[in-house]
JSON list of C-alpha atoms in Angstrom, two decimals:
[
{"chain": "A", "resi": 185, "resn": "PRO", "atom": "CA", "xyz": [-7.58, 24.66, 0.39]},
{"chain": "A", "resi": 186, "resn": "GLU", "atom": "CA", "xyz": [-10.77, 26.41, 1.35]},
{"chain": "A", "resi": 187, "resn": "ASN", "atom": "CA", "xyz": [-9.68, 29.87, -0.19]},
{"chain": "A", "resi": 188, "resn": "VAL", "atom": "CA", "xyz": [-8.99, 28.08, -3.65]},
{"chain": "A", "resi": 189, "resn": "LEU", "atom": "CA", "xyz": [-12.36, 26.04, -3.51]},
{"chain": "A", "resi": 190, "resn": "ARG", "atom": "CA", "xyz": [-14.24, 29.19, -2.96]},
{"chain": "A", "resi": 191, "resn": "GLY", "atom": "CA", "xyz": [-12.53, 31.14, -5.71]},
{"chain": "A", "resi": 192, "resn": "LEU", "atom": "CA", "xyz": [-10.79, 33.70, -3.36]},
{"chain": "A", "resi": 193, "resn": "GLU", "atom": "CA", "xyz": [-7.34, 32.88, -4.54]},
{"chain": "A", "resi": 194, "resn": "SER", "atom": "CA", "xyz": [-5.70, 30.92, -7.47]},
{"chain": "A", "resi": 195, "resn": "GLU", "atom": "CA", "xyz": [-4.37, 27.72, -7.06]},
{"chain": "A", "resi": 196, "resn": "PRO", "atom": "CA", "xyz": [-0.70, 27.56, -6.13]},
{"chain": "A", "resi": 197, "resn": "LYS", "atom": "CA", "xyz": [2.14, 26.67, -8.72]},
{"chain": "A", "resi": 198, "resn": "ILE", "atom": "CA", "xyz": [5.59, 25.60, -8.17]},
{"chain": "A", "resi": 199, "resn": "SER", "atom": "CA", "xyz": [6.74, 29.00, -9.96]},
{"chain": "A", "resi": 200, "resn": "ASP", "atom": "CA", "xyz": [5.40, 30.75, -6.99]},
{"chain": "A", "resi": 201, "resn": "PHE", "atom": "CA", "xyz": [8.23, 29.47, -4.89]},
{"chain": "A", "resi": 202, "resn": "ILE", "atom": "CA", "xyz": [12.04, 29.94, -4.93]},
{"chain": "A", "resi": 203, "resn": "LEU", "atom": "CA", "xyz": [13.86, 26.61, -4.41]},
{"chain": "A", "resi": 204, "resn": "LEU", "atom": "CA", "xyz": [16.40, 27.05, -1.49]},
{"chain": "A", "resi": 205, "resn": "LYS", "atom": "CA", "xyz": [17.61, 23.39, -1.03]},
{"chain": "A", "resi": 206, "resn": "GLU", "atom": "CA", "xyz": [16.52, 19.75, -1.05]},
{"chain": "A", "resi": 207, "resn": "LEU", "atom": "CA", "xyz": [15.78, 18.55, 2.49]},
{"chain": "A", "resi": 208, "resn": "GLY", "atom": "CA", "xyz": [15.44, 14.80, 1.61]},
{"chain": "A", "resi": 209, "resn": "ALA", "atom": "CA", "xyz": [14.52, 12.35, -0.92]},
{"chain": "A", "resi": 210, "resn": "GLY", "atom": "CA", "xyz": [13.05, 8.99, -1.04]},
{"chain": "A", "resi": 211, "resn": "SER", "atom": "CA", "xyz": [11.17, 6.57, -3.48]},
{"chain": "A", "resi": 212, "resn": "PHE", "atom": "CA", "xyz": [8.28, 8.73, -3.72]},
{"chain": "A", "resi": 213, "resn": "GLY", "atom": "CA", "xyz": [10.05, 11.87, -4.78]},
{"chain": "A", "resi": 214, "resn": "ARG", "atom": "CA", "xyz": [11.74, 14.85, -2.76]},
{"chain": "A", "resi": 215, "resn": "VAL", "atom": "CA", "xyz": [11.16, 17.16, -0.09]},
{"chain": "A", "resi": 216, "resn": "LEU", "atom": "CA", "xyz": [12.40, 20.85, -0.72]},
{"chain": "A", "resi": 217, "resn": "LEU", "atom": "CA", "xyz": [12.87, 23.88, 1.28]},
{"chain": "A", "resi": 218, "resn": "VAL", "atom": "CA", "xyz": [11.20, 26.74, -0.58]},
{"chain": "A", "resi": 219, "resn": "GLN", "atom": "CA", "xyz": [10.53, 30.34, -0.15]},
{"chain": "A", "resi": 220, "resn": "HIS", "atom": "CA", "xyz": [7.23, 31.87, -1.30]},
{"chain": "A", "resi": 221, "resn": "LYS", "atom": "CA", "xyz": [8.12, 34.82, -3.72]},
{"chain": "A", "resi": 222, "resn": "ILE", "atom": "CA", "xyz": [5.51, 37.18, -2.49]},
{"chain": "A", "resi": 223, "resn": "THR", "atom": "CA", "xyz": [5.22, 36.51, 1.20]},
{"chain": "A", "resi": 224, "resn": "GLN", "atom": "CA", "xyz": [8.83, 35.43, 1.69]},
{"chain": "A", "resi": 225, "resn": "ALA", "atom": "CA", "xyz": [7.51, 32.59, 3.98]},
{"chain": "A", "resi": 226, "resn": "LYS", "atom": "CA", "xyz": [9.35, 29.40, 4.02]},
{"chain": "A", "resi": 227, "resn": "TYR", "atom": "CA", "xyz": [7.73, 26.06, 3.51]},
{"chain": "A", "resi": 228, "resn": "ALA", "atom": "CA", "xyz": [8.72, 22.43, 3.14]},
{"chain": "A", "resi": 229, "resn": "ILE", "atom": "CA", "xyz": [7.29, 21.05, -0.16]},
{"chain": "A", "resi": 230, "resn": "LYS", "atom": "CA", "xyz": [7.01, 17.27, -0.66]},
{"chain": "A", "resi": 231, "resn": "ALA", "atom": "CA", "xyz": [7.04, 16.73, -4.37]},
{"chain": "A", "resi": 232, "resn": "ILE", "atom": "CA", "xyz": [5.69, 13.33, -5.35]},
{"chain": "A", "resi": 233, "resn": "ASP", "atom": "CA", "xyz": [6.74, 12.19, -8.90]},
{"chain": "A", "resi": 234, "resn": "LYS", "atom": "CA", "xyz": [3.67, 11.08, -10.86]},
{"chain": "A", "resi": 235, "resn": "ARG", "atom": "CA", "xyz": [5.74, 9.67, -13.55]},
{"chain": "A", "resi": 236, "resn": "ASN", "atom": "CA", "xyz": [7.13, 6.90, -11.23]},
{"chain": "A", "resi": 237, "resn": "THR", "atom": "CA", "xyz": [4.89, 3.88, -11.80]},
{"chain": "A", "resi": 238, "resn": "ALA", "atom": "CA", "xyz": [5.00, 3.04, -8.07]},
{"chain": "A", "resi": 239, "resn": "ASN", "atom": "CA", "xyz": [3.57, 6.40, -7.06]},
{"chain": "A", "resi": 240, "resn": "ILE", "atom": "CA", "xyz": [0.73, 5.97, -9.70]},
{"chain": "A", "resi": 241, "resn": "GLN", "atom": "CA", "xyz": [-0.20, 2.73, -8.05]},
{"chain": "A", "resi": 242, "resn": "GLU", "atom": "CA", "xyz": [-0.18, 4.48, -4.64]},
{"chain": "A", "resi": 243, "resn": "LYS", "atom": "CA", "xyz": [-2.40, 7.37, -5.65]},
{"chain": "A", "resi": 244, "resn": "PRO", "atom": "CA", "xyz": [-5.27, 6.55, -3.24]},
{"chain": "A", "resi": 245, "resn": "TYR", "atom": "CA", "xyz": [-2.78, 6.62, -0.42]},
{"chain": "A", "resi": 246, "resn": "PHE", "atom": "CA", "xyz": [-1.72, 10.30, -1.59]},
{"chain": "A", "resi": 247, "resn": "ARG", "atom": "CA", "xyz": [-5.34, 11.24, -1.66]},
{"chain": "A", "resi": 248, "resn": "ARG", "atom": "CA", "xyz": [-5.96, 9.78, 1.81]},
{"chain": "A", "resi": 249, "resn": "GLU", "atom": "CA", "xyz": [-2.71, 11.46, 3.12]},
{"chain": "A", "resi": 250, "resn": "ILE", "atom": "CA", "xyz": [-3.87, 14.92, 1.98]},
{"chain": "A", "resi": 251, "resn": "GLU", "atom": "CA", "xyz": [-7.40, 14.34, 3.40]},
{"chain": "A", "resi": 252, "resn": "ILE", "atom": "CA", "xyz": [-6.00, 13.33, 6.72]},
{"chain": "A", "resi": 253, "resn": "MET", "atom": "CA", "xyz": [-3.49, 16.14, 7.00]},
{"chain": "A", "resi": 254, "resn": "TYR", "atom": "CA", "xyz": [-6.12, 18.70, 6.34]},
{"chain": "A", "resi": 255, "resn": "ARG", "atom": "CA", "xyz": [-8.27, 17.29, 9.16]},
{"chain": "A", "resi": 256, "resn": "VAL", "atom": "CA", "xyz": [-5.44, 17.12, 11.71]},
{"chain": "A", "resi": 257, "resn": "HIS", "atom": "CA", "xyz": [-4.65, 20.23, 13.71]},
{"chain": "A", "resi": 258, "resn": "HIS", "atom": "CA", "xyz": [-2.38, 19.69, 16.64]},
{"chain": "A", "resi": 259, "resn": "PRO", "atom": "CA", "xyz": [0.76, 21.35, 17.77]},
{"chain": "A", "resi": 260, "resn": "ASN", "atom": "CA", "xyz": [2.73, 18.15, 17.57]},
{"chain": "A", "resi": 261, "resn": "VAL", "atom": "CA", "xyz": [1.77, 17.37, 14.06]},
{"chain": "A", "resi": 262, "resn": "VAL", "atom": "CA", "xyz": [3.15, 18.96, 10.99]},
{"chain": "A", "resi": 263, "resn": "LYS", "atom": "CA", "xyz": [0.78, 21.27, 9.31]},
{"chain": "A", "resi": 264, "resn": "LEU", "atom": "CA", "xyz": [-0.41, 21.00, 5.71]},
{"chain": "A", "resi": 265, "resn": "PHE", "atom": "CA", "xyz": [-1.26, 24.41, 4.30]},
{"chain": "A", "resi": 266, "resn": "GLY", "atom": "CA", "xyz": [-2.13, 23.35, 0.83]},
{"chain": "A", "resi": 267, "resn": "HIS", "atom": "CA", "xyz": [-1.57, 21.02, -2.16]},
{"chain": "A", "resi": 268, "resn": "PHE", "atom": "CA", "xyz": [-1.49, 21.26, -5.91]},
{"chain": "A", "resi": 269, "resn": "GLU", "atom": "CA", "xyz": [-0.07, 19.39, -8.85]},
{"chain": "A", "resi": 270, "resn": "ASP", "atom": "CA", "xyz": [1.16, 19.89, -12.51]},
{"chain": "A", "resi": 271, "resn": "ASN", "atom": "CA", "xyz": [1.92, 17.27, -15.15]},
{"chain": "A", "resi": 272, "resn": "ASN", "atom": "CA", "xyz": [4.86, 15.81, -13.43]},
{"chain": "A", "resi": 273, "resn": "TYR", "atom": "CA", "xyz": [4.28, 16.18, -9.66]},
{"chain": "A", "resi": 274, "resn": "CYS", "atom": "CA", "xyz": [1.81, 16.40, -6.88]},
{"chain": "A", "resi": 275, "resn": "TYR", "atom": "CA", "xyz": [2.93, 18.94, -4.13]},
{"chain": "A", "resi": 276, "resn": "PHE", "atom": "CA", "xyz": [2.23, 19.24, -0.44]},
{"chain": "A", "resi": 277, "resn": "ILE", "atom": "CA", "xyz": [2.75, 22.66, 1.01]},
{"chain": "A", "resi": 278, "resn": "MET", "atom": "CA", "xyz": [3.73, 21.91, 4.56]},
{"chain": "A", "resi": 279, "resn": "GLU", "atom": "CA", "xyz": [5.10, 23.62, 7.49]},
{"chain": "A", "resi": 280, "resn": "TYR", "atom": "CA", "xyz": [8.90, 23.90, 7.63]},
{"chain": "A", "resi": 281, "resn": "ILE", "atom": "CA", "xyz": [10.50, 22.44, 10.67]},
{"chain": "A", "resi": 282, "resn": "ALA", "atom": "CA", "xyz": [14.09, 23.75, 10.84]},
{"chain": "A", "resi": 283, "resn": "GLY", "atom": "CA", "xyz": [15.50, 21.30, 13.39]},
{"chain": "A", "resi": 284, "resn": "GLY", "atom": "CA", "xyz": [15.51, 18.08, 11.17]},
{"chain": "A", "resi": 285, "resn": "ASN", "atom": "CA", "xyz": [14.35, 14.78, 12.21]},
{"chain": "A", "resi": 286, "resn": "ILE", "atom": "CA", "xyz": [15.41, 12.91, 15.46]},
{"chain": "A", "resi": 287, "resn": "TYR", "atom": "CA", "xyz": [17.12, 10.24, 13.52]},
{"chain": "A", "resi": 288, "resn": "SER", "atom": "CA", "xyz": [19.93, 12.79, 12.85]},
{"chain": "A", "resi": 289, "resn": "LEU", "atom": "CA", "xyz": [20.40, 13.01, 16.50]},
{"chain": "A", "resi": 290, "resn": "VAL", "atom": "CA", "xyz": [21.14, 9.45, 16.98]},
{"chain": "A", "resi": 291, "resn": "PRO", "atom": "CA", "xyz": [24.96, 9.85, 16.61]},
{"chain": "A", "resi": 292, "resn": "LYS", "atom": "CA", "xyz": [24.90, 12.68, 19.11]},
{"chain": "A", "resi": 293, "resn": "SER", "atom": "CA", "xyz": [22.60, 10.93, 21.65]},
{"chain": "A", "resi": 294, "resn": "ARG", "atom": "CA", "xyz": [24.90, 11.16, 24.41]},
{"chain": "A", "resi": 295, "resn": "SER", "atom": "CA", "xyz": [24.73, 15.04, 24.27]},
{"chain": "A", "resi": 296, "resn": "ILE", "atom": "CA", "xyz": [20.95, 15.09, 24.46]},
{"chain": "A", "resi": 297, "resn": "SER", "atom": "CA", "xyz": [19.70, 15.39, 28.09]},
{"chain": "A", "resi": 298, "resn": "THR", "atom": "CA", "xyz": [17.27, 12.93, 29.62]},
{"chain": "A", "resi": 299, "resn": "GLN", "atom": "CA", "xyz": [14.92, 15.87, 29.89]},
{"chain": "A", "resi": 300, "resn": "GLN", "atom": "CA", "xyz": [14.96, 16.55, 26.08]},
{"chain": "A", "resi": 301, "resn": "LYS", "atom": "CA", "xyz": [14.31, 12.88, 25.43]},
{"chain": "A", "resi": 302, "resn": "ALA", "atom": "CA", "xyz": [11.45, 12.89, 27.70]},
{"chain": "A", "resi": 303, "resn": "SER", "atom": "CA", "xyz": [10.02, 15.99, 26.11]},
{"chain": "A", "resi": 304, "resn": "ILE", "atom": "CA", "xyz": [10.28, 14.39, 22.49]},
{"chain": "A", "resi": 305, "resn": "MET", "atom": "CA", "xyz": [8.49, 11.29, 23.75]},
{"chain": "A", "resi": 306, "resn": "LYS", "atom": "CA", "xyz": [5.75, 13.41, 25.55]},
{"chain": "A", "resi": 307, "resn": "ASP", "atom": "CA", "xyz": [5.13, 15.28, 22.12]},
{"chain": "A", "resi": 308, "resn": "VAL", "atom": "CA", "xyz": [4.93, 12.04, 20.06]},
{"chain": "A", "resi": 309, "resn": "ILE", "atom": "CA", "xyz": [2.65, 10.48, 22.45]},
{"chain": "A", "resi": 310, "resn": "SER", "atom": "CA", "xyz": [0.48, 13.74, 22.56]},
{"chain": "A", "resi": 311, "resn": "ALA", "atom": "CA", "xyz": [0.19, 13.47, 18.77]},
{"chain": "A", "resi": 312, "resn": "VAL", "atom": "CA", "xyz": [-0.71, 9.85, 18.77]},
{"chain": "A", "resi": 313, "resn": "TYR", "atom": "CA", "xyz": [-3.16, 10.19, 21.62]},
{"chain": "A", "resi": 314, "resn": "PHE", "atom": "CA", "xyz": [-4.89, 12.94, 19.59]},
{"chain": "A", "resi": 315, "resn": "LEU", "atom": "CA", "xyz": [-4.91, 10.89, 16.39]},
{"chain": "A", "resi": 316, "resn": "HIS", "atom": "CA", "xyz": [-6.43, 7.97, 18.04]},
{"chain": "A", "resi": 317, "resn": "HIS", "atom": "CA", "xyz": [-9.14, 10.00, 19.72]},
{"chain": "A", "resi": 318, "resn": "MET", "atom": "CA", "xyz": [-10.38, 11.68, 16.51]},
{"chain": "A", "resi": 319, "resn": "ASN", "atom": "CA", "xyz": [-13.74, 10.62, 15.03]},
{"chain": "A", "resi": 320, "resn": "PRO", "atom": "CA", "xyz": [-13.04, 8.36, 13.03]},
{"chain": "A", "resi": 321, "resn": "LYS", "atom": "CA", "xyz": [-9.77, 7.35, 14.81]},
{"chain": "A", "resi": 322, "resn": "ILE", "atom": "CA", "xyz": [-6.52, 7.83, 12.62]},
{"chain": "A", "resi": 323, "resn": "VAL", "atom": "CA", "xyz": [-3.70, 5.32, 12.78]},
{"chain": "A", "resi": 324, "resn": "HIS", "atom": "CA", "xyz": [-0.42, 6.59, 11.57]},
{"chain": "A", "resi": 325, "resn": "ARG", "atom": "CA", "xyz": [1.41, 3.11, 10.93]},
{"chain": "A", "resi": 326, "resn": "ASP", "atom": "CA", "xyz": [4.91, 4.56, 10.20]},
{"chain": "A", "resi": 327, "resn": "ILE", "atom": "CA", "xyz": [6.15, 6.11, 13.47]},
{"chain": "A", "resi": 328, "resn": "LYS", "atom": "CA", "xyz": [9.93, 6.22, 13.34]},
{"chain": "A", "resi": 329, "resn": "PRO", "atom": "CA", "xyz": [12.84, 8.66, 14.12]},
{"chain": "A", "resi": 330, "resn": "GLU", "atom": "CA", "xyz": [12.81, 9.97, 10.64]},
{"chain": "A", "resi": 331, "resn": "ASN", "atom": "CA", "xyz": [9.12, 10.91, 10.85]},
{"chain": "A", "resi": 332, "resn": "VAL", "atom": "CA", "xyz": [9.66, 12.95, 14.01]},
{"chain": "A", "resi": 333, "resn": "LEU", "atom": "CA", "xyz": [10.83, 16.59, 13.44]},
{"chain": "A", "resi": 334, "resn": "LEU", "atom": "CA", "xyz": [12.21, 19.05, 15.90]},
{"chain": "A", "resi": 335, "resn": "ASP", "atom": "CA", "xyz": [10.92, 22.55, 15.75]},
{"chain": "A", "resi": 336, "resn": "LYS", "atom": "CA", "xyz": [13.48, 25.06, 17.22]},
{"chain": "A", "resi": 337, "resn": "GLY", "atom": "CA", "xyz": [15.15, 22.12, 19.01]},
{"chain": "A", "resi": 338, "resn": "THR", "atom": "CA", "xyz": [12.28, 21.76, 21.60]},
{"chain": "A", "resi": 339, "resn": "VAL", "atom": "CA", "xyz": [8.98, 20.75, 20.08]},
{"chain": "A", "resi": 340, "resn": "ALA", "atom": "CA", "xyz": [8.69, 17.46, 18.39]},
{"chain": "A", "resi": 341, "resn": "LYS", "atom": "CA", "xyz": [6.36, 17.06, 15.33]},
{"chain": "A", "resi": 342, "resn": "LEU", "atom": "CA", "xyz": [4.99, 13.88, 13.80]},
{"chain": "A", "resi": 343, "resn": "THR", "atom": "CA", "xyz": [5.01, 13.94, 9.92]},
{"chain": "A", "resi": 344, "resn": "ASP", "atom": "CA", "xyz": [4.49, 11.72, 6.80]},
{"chain": "A", "resi": 345, "resn": "PHE", "atom": "CA", "xyz": [1.08, 10.46, 6.90]},
{"chain": "A", "resi": 346, "resn": "GLY", "atom": "CA", "xyz": [1.50, 8.29, 3.66]},
{"chain": "A", "resi": 347, "resn": "TRP", "atom": "CA", "xyz": [0.53, 4.88, 5.40]},
{"chain": "A", "resi": 348, "resn": "SER", "atom": "CA", "xyz": [-2.15, 6.47, 7.61]},
{"chain": "A", "resi": 349, "resn": "ASN", "atom": "CA", "xyz": [-5.71, 5.20, 7.49]},
{"chain": "A", "resi": 350, "resn": "TYR", "atom": "CA", "xyz": [-9.03, 5.65, 9.53]},
{"chain": "A", "resi": 351, "resn": "MET", "atom": "CA", "xyz": [-10.14, 3.14, 12.13]},
{"chain": "A", "resi": 352, "resn": "GLN", "atom": "CA", "xyz": [-13.84, 2.41, 12.92]},
{"chain": "A", "resi": 353, "resn": "GLY", "atom": "CA", "xyz": [-15.11, 0.63, 15.91]},
{"chain": "A", "resi": 354, "resn": "ASP", "atom": "CA", "xyz": [-13.31, -2.78, 16.39]},
{"chain": "A", "resi": 355, "resn": "MET", "atom": "CA", "xyz": [-12.17, -3.11, 12.89]},
{"chain": "A", "resi": 356, "resn": "LYS", "atom": "CA", "xyz": [-8.80, -4.53, 12.10]},
{"chain": "A", "resi": 357, "resn": "ARG", "atom": "CA", "xyz": [-6.59, -3.60, 8.98]},
{"chain": "A", "resi": 358, "resn": "THR", "atom": "CA", "xyz": [-4.63, -6.10, 7.19]},
{"chain": "A", "resi": 359, "resn": "THR", "atom": "CA", "xyz": [-2.37, -4.04, 5.01]},
{"chain": "A", "resi": 360, "resn": "VAL", "atom": "CA", "xyz": [1.31, -4.68, 5.32]},
{"chain": "A", "resi": 361, "resn": "CYS", "atom": "CA", "xyz": [2.80, -1.23, 5.46]},
{"chain": "A", "resi": 362, "resn": "GLY", "atom": "CA", "xyz": [5.31, 1.03, 7.16]},
{"chain": "A", "resi": 363, "resn": "THR", "atom": "CA", "xyz": [9.10, 0.89, 7.23]},
{"chain": "A", "resi": 364, "resn": "PRO", "atom": "CA", "xyz": [10.39, -2.71, 7.41]},
{"chain": "A", "resi": 365, "resn": "VAL", "atom": "CA", "xyz": [12.95, -2.18, 10.18]},
{"chain": "A", "resi": 366, "resn": "TYR", "atom": "CA", "xyz": [10.23, -0.55, 12.42]},
{"chain": "A", "resi": 367, "resn": "LEU", "atom": "CA", "xyz": [7.24, -2.98, 11.71]},
{"chain": "A", "resi": 368, "resn": "ALA", "atom": "CA", "xyz": [5.06, -4.00, 14.57]},
{"chain": "A", "resi": 369, "resn": "PRO", "atom": "CA", "xyz": [4.95, -7.67, 15.40]},
{"chain": "A", "resi": 370, "resn": "GLU", "atom": "CA", "xyz": [1.15, -7.93, 14.54]},
{"chain": "A", "resi": 371, "resn": "ILE", "atom": "CA", "xyz": [1.85, -6.47, 10.88]},
{"chain": "A", "resi": 372, "resn": "ILE", "atom": "CA", "xyz": [4.90, -8.89, 10.45]},
{"chain": "A", "resi": 373, "resn": "ASN", "atom": "CA", "xyz": [2.66, -11.85, 11.55]},
{"chain": "A", "resi": 374, "resn": "ASN", "atom": "CA", "xyz": [-0.23, -10.67, 9.47]},
{"chain": "A", "resi": 375, "resn": "GLN", "atom": "CA", "xyz": [-2.47, -10.81, 12.45]},
{"chain": "A", "resi": 376, "resn": "GLY", "atom": "CA", "xyz": [-4.44, -7.71, 11.64]},
{"chain": "A", "resi": 377, "resn": "HIS", "atom": "CA", "xyz": [-4.03, -4.50, 13.35]},
{"chain": "A", "resi": 378, "resn": "ASP", "atom": "CA", "xyz": [-5.84, -1.48, 14.85]},
{"chain": "A", "resi": 379, "resn": "GLU", "atom": "CA", "xyz": [-4.53, 1.96, 16.28]},
{"chain": "A", "resi": 380, "resn": "HIS", "atom": "CA", "xyz": [-2.47, 0.14, 18.99]},
{"chain": "A", "resi": 381, "resn": "VAL", "atom": "CA", "xyz": [0.00, -0.71, 16.11]},
{"chain": "A", "resi": 382, "resn": "ASP", "atom": "CA", "xyz": [1.38, 2.88, 16.69]}
]
C-alpha cells in the first residue's frame, strides 16, 4: 500500500485483527472474516499458506494477483486494501462482501426474480468489460458462480484474480488454468486464448 511504501504507516500484521469466522477454504488456504482492532472495520482476509508446496510453485501468480487487484478500481470488482506476509502466510486484505457468492443461491434459484438475475449478469458484464478495456487488457480466466459475490443482495462483485493475466495486442495465452468444470472450449482444446475466454 502507498502509505506503507511512503513510511506513513507500519505494515499490517495479523495480530491487528480479530478473527470473527472462516468464510471459506480451498487448496490455497482460507478466507477469513476479520475486524480491525482499532477502526472496527470488517474485512475479508485471504490467507495463502506459504508452507504448502503447491502455493510455493504458484508464487508468481500470487504476485500478479496482488498487482492486478491494486490496479483495478471498479464498483463490480472486490477491492484489495492491502497485503502483508509473515513466516507462514501471505495475506490479502479485501473488501468484505456480506451477501456471499451466487453459487450459494443456486438451491434457491426459483425464489430469485428475473430482474435480480439480469442485474447480476449486468454487473458481471460491467466488470469484465472494464477489465478487457484496461491498458494492458486483463483476462480473469476463472469466472464462475463461486467468484461472484453479492453486496447487500443487489450488487454483484467479481473476485479471485488468481488466474488473471495481462493481454497485449493480438497475443494468445496457452496456460491451462481455471476451474475444470467451467473451462472454456479453447482452453480444453489447447488452442490458445485471449480475453474472449471470459
